[in-house]
PDB file of C-alpha atoms and ligand atoms in Angstrom:
ATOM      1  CA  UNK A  39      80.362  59.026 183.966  1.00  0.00           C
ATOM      2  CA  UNK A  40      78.115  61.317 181.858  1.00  0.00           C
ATOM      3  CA  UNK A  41      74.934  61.973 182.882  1.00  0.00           C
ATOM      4  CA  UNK A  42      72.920  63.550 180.018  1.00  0.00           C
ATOM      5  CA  UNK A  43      69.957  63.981 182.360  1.00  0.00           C
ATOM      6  CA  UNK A  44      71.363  66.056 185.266  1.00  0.00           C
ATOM      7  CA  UNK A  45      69.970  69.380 185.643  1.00  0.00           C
ATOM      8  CA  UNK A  46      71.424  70.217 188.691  1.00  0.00           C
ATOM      9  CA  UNK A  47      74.736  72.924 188.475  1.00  0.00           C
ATOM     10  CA  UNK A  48      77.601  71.644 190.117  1.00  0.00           C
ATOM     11  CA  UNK A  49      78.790  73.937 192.250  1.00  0.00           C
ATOM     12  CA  UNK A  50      82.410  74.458 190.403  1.00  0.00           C
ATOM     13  CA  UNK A  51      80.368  74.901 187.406  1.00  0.00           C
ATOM     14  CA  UNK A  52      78.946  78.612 185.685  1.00  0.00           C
ATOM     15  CA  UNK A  53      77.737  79.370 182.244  1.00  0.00           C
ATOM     16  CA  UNK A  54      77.122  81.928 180.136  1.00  0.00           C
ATOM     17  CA  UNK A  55      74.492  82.130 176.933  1.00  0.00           C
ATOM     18  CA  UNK A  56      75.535  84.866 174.405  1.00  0.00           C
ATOM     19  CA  UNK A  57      73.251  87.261 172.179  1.00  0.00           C
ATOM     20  CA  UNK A  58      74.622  89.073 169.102  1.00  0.00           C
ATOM     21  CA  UNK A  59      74.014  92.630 168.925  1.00  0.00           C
ATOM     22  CA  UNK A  60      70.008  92.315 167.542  1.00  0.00           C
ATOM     23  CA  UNK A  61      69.546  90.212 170.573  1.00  0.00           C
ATOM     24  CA  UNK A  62      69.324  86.317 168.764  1.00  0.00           C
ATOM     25  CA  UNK A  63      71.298  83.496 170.636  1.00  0.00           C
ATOM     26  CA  UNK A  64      74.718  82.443 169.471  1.00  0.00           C
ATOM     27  CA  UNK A  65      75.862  79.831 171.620  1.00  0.00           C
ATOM     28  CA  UNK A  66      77.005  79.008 175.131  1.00  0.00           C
ATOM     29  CA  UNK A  67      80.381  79.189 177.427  1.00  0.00           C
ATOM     30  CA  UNK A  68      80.159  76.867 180.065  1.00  0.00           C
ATOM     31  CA  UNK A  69      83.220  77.148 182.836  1.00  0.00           C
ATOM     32  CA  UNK A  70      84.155  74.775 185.432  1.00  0.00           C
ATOM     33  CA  UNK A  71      86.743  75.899 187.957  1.00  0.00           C
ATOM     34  CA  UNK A  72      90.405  73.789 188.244  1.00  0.00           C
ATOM     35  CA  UNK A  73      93.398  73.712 189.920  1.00  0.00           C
ATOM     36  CA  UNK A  74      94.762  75.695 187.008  1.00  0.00           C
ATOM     37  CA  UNK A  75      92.180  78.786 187.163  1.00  0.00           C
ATOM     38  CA  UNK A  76      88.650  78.389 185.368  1.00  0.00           C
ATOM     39  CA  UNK A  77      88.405  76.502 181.810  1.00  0.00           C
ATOM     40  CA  UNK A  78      85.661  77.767 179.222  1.00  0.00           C
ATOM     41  CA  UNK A  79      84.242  75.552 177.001  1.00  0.00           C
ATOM     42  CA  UNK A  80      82.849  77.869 173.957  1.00  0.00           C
ATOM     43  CA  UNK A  81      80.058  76.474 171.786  1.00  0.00           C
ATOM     44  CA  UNK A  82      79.446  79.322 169.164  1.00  0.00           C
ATOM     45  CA  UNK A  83      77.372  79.748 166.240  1.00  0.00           C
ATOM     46  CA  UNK A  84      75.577  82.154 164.049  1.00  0.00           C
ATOM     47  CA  UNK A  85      79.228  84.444 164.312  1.00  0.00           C
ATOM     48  CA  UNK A  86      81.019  86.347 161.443  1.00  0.00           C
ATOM     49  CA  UNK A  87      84.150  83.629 160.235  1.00  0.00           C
ATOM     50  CA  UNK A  88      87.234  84.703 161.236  1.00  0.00           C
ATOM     51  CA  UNK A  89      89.403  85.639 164.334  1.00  0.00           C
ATOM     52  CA  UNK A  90      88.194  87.665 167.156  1.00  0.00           C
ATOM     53  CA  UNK A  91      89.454  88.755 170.581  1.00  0.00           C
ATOM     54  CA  UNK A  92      87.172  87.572 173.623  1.00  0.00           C
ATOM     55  CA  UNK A  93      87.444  88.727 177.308  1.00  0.00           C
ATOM     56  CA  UNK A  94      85.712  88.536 180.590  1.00  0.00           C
ATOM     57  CA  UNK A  95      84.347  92.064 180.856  1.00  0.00           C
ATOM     58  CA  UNK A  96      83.643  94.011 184.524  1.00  0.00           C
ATOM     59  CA  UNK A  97      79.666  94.157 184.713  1.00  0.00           C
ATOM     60  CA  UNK A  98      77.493  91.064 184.343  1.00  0.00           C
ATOM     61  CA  UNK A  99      74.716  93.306 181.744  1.00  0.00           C
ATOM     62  CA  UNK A 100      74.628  92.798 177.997  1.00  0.00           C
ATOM     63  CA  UNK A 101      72.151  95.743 176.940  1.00  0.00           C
ATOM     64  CA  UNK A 102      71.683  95.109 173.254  1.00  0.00           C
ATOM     65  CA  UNK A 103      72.870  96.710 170.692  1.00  0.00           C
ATOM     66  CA  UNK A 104      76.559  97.257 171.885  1.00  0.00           C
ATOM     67  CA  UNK A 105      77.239  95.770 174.875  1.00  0.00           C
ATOM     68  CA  UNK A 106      78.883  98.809 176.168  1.00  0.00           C
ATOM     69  CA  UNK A 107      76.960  98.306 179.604  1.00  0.00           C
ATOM     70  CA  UNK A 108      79.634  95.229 180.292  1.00  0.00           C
ATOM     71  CA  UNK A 109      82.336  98.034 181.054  1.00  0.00           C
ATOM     72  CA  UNK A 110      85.925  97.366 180.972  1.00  0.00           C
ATOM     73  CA  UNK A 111      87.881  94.260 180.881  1.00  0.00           C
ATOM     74  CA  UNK A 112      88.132  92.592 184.408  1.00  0.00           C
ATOM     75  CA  UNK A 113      90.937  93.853 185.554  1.00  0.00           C
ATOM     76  CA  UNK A 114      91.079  93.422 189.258  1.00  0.00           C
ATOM     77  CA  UNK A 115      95.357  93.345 189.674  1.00  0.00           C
ATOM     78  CA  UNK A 116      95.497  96.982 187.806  1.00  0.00           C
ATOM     79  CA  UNK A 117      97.418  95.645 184.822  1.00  0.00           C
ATOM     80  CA  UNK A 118      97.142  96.807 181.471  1.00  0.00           C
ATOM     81  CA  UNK A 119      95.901  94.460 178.459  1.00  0.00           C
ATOM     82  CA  UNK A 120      97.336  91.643 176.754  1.00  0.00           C
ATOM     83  CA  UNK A 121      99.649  88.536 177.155  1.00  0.00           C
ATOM     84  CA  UNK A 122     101.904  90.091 175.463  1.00  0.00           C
ATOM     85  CA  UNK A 123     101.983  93.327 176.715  1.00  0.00           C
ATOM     86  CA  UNK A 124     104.960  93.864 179.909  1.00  0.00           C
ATOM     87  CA  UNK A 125     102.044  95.279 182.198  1.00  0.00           C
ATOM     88  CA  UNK A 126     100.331  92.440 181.234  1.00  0.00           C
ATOM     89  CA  UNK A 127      97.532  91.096 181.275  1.00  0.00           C
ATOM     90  CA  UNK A 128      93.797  91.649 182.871  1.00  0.00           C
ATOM     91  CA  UNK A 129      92.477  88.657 184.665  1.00  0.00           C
ATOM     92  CA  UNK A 130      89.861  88.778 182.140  1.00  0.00           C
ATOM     93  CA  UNK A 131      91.783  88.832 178.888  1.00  0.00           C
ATOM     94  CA  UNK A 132      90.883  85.138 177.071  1.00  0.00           C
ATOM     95  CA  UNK A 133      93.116  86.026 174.099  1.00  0.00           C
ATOM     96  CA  UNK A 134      91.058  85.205 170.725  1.00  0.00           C
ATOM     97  CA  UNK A 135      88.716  82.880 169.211  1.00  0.00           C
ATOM     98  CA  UNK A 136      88.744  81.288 165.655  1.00  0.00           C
ATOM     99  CA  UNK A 137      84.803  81.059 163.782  1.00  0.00           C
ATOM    100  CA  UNK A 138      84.670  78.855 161.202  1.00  0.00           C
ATOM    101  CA  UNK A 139      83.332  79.428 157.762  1.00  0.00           C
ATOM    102  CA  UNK A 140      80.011  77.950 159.117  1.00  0.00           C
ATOM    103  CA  UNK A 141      80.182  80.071 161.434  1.00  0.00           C
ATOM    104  CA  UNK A 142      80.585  78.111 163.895  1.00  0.00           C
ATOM    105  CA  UNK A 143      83.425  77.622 167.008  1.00  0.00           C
ATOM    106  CA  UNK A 144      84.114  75.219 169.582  1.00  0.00           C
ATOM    107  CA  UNK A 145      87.099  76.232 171.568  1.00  0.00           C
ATOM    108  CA  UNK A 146      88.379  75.980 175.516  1.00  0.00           C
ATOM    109  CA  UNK A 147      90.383  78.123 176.969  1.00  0.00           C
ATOM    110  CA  UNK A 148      91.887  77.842 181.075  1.00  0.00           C
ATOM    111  CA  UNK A 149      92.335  81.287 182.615  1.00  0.00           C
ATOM    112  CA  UNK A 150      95.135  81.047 185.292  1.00  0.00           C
ATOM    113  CA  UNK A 151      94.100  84.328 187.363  1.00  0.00           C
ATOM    114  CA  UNK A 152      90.001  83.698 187.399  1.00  0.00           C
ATOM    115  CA  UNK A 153      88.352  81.496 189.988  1.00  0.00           C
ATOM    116  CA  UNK A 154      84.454  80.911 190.584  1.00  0.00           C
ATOM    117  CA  UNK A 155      84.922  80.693 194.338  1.00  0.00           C
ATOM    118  CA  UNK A 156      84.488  84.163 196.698  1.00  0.00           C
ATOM    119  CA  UNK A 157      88.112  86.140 195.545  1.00  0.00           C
ATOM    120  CA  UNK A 158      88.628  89.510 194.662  1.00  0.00           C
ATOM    121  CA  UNK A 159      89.441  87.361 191.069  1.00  0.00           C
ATOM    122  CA  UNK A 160      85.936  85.569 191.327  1.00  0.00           C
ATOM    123  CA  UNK A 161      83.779  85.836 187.881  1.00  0.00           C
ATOM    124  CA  UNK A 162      80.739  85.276 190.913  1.00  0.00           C
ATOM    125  CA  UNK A 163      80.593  88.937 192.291  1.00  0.00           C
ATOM    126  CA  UNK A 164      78.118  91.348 193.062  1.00  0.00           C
ATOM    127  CA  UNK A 165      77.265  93.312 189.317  1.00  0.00           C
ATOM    128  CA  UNK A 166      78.220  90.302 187.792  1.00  0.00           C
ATOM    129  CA  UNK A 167      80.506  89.719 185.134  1.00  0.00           C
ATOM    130  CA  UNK A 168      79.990  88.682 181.250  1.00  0.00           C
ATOM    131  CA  UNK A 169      82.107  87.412 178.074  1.00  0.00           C
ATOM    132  CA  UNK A 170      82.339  90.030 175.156  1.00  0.00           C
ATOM    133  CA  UNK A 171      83.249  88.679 172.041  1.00  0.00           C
ATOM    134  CA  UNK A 172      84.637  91.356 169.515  1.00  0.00           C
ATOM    135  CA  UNK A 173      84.331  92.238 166.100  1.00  0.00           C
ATOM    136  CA  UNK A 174      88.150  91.789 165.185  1.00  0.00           C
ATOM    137  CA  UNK A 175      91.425  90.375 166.605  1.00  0.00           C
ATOM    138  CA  UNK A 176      92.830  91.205 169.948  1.00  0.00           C
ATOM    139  CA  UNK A 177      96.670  92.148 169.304  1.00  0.00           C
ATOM    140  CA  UNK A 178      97.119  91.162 173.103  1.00  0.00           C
ATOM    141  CA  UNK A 179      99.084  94.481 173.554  1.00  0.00           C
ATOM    142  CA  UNK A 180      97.372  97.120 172.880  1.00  0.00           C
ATOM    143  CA  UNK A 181      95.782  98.710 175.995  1.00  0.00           C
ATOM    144  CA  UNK A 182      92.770  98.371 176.852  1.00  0.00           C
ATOM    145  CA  UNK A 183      91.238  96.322 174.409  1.00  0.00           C
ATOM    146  CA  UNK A 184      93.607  94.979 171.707  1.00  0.00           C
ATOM    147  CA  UNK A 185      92.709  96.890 168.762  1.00  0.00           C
ATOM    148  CA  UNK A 186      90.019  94.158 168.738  1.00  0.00           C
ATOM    149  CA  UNK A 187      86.701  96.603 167.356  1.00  0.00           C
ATOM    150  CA  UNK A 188      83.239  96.490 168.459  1.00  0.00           C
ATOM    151  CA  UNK A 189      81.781  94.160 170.297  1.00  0.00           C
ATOM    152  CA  UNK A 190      79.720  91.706 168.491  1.00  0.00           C
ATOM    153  CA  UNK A 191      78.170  89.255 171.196  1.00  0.00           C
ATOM    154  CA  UNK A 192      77.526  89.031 174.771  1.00  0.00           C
ATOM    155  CA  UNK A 193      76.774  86.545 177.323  1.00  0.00           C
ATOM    156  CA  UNK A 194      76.555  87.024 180.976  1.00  0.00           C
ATOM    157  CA  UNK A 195      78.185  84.505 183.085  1.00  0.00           C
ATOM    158  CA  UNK A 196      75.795  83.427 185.815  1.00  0.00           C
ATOM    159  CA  UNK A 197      76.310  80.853 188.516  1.00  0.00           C
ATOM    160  CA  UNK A 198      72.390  79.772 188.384  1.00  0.00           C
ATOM    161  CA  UNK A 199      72.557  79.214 184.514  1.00  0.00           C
ATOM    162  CA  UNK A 200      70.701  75.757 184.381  1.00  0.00           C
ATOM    163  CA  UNK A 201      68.064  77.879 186.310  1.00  0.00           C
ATOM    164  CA  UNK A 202      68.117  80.941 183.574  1.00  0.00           C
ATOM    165  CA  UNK A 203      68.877  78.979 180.242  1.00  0.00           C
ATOM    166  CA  UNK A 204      65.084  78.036 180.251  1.00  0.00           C
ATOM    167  CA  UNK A 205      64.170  81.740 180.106  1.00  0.00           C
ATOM    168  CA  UNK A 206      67.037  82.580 177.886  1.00  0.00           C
ATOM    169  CA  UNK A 207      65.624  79.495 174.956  1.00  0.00           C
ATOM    170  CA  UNK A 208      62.155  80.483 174.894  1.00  0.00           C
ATOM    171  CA  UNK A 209      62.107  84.252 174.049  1.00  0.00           C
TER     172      UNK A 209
HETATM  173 ZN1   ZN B 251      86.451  92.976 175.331  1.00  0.00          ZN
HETATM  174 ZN1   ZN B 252      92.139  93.135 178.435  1.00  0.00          ZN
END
């Protein structure tokens, strides 16, 4: 049963609300942890069309303009990047996304080797951890990033979210 009017987060549940890189929303990721790892839902908009890598990065801060503060990829097994790279692949590697002409996406995803719940793989984790979404396509092989450019938008994923999306609506 849908309930349009809960406002309470499940506890399996996180989100994430993404700025581009002059700080204007561009949509949401909301994740909800299964038996197979965690699924993102991605509801984009206001994005360049066209294909573009997207990955769980290591710190949970998006400092505007270029997102550099989110680090690395999470990487917590020591691999190297890409599903289709033999050393393969960082926990946090989501492959790409497709934008639409409108500029618009909505996508899911399931990544096998993430988990909300306390783990050494957990997106929930002191720092924090966010989603980048990059100018270009990830090649998933090239280490460390897939040849995928700049990033372009930021979101960090946060646990509390129905809490922070008020704050995140109104500026
Ligand atoms: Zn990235
Ligand atoms: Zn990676």
């Amino acid at each position: 049963v849908v309930n349009n009017l809960e406002v309470k987060p499940k506890p399996n549940t996180a989100e994430a609300h993404f700025i581009d890189s002059a700080g204007n929303p561009v949509g949401t990721a909301l994740l909800t942890e299964e038996s197979g790892g965690v699924r993102f839902h991605f509801s984009l908009n206001n994005l360049p069309a066209g294909t573009h890598g997207i990955h769980v990065h290591e710190k949970g801060d998006c400092t505007k303009p270029d997102f550099k503060s989110a680090g690395k990829h999470f990487n917590p097994d020591a691999k190297q990047h890409g599903a289709q790279n033999p050393k393969g692949f960082h926990a946090g590697d989501l492959g790409n996304i497709e934008v639409g002409s409108d500029g618009t996406a909505d996508a899911e995803v399931t990544a096998p080797q993430l988990t909300l719940k306390a783990s050494d793989h957990s997106l929930i984790r002191p720092g924090g951890t966010a989603i980048i979404i990059h100018a270009g396509r990830d090649d998933q092989k090239s280490d460390p990033s897939g040849n995928s450019g700049n990033p372009i938008a930021c979101g960090v994923i946060d646990k509390a979210a129905f809490t922070h999306s008020a704050i995140h609506t109104t500026q």
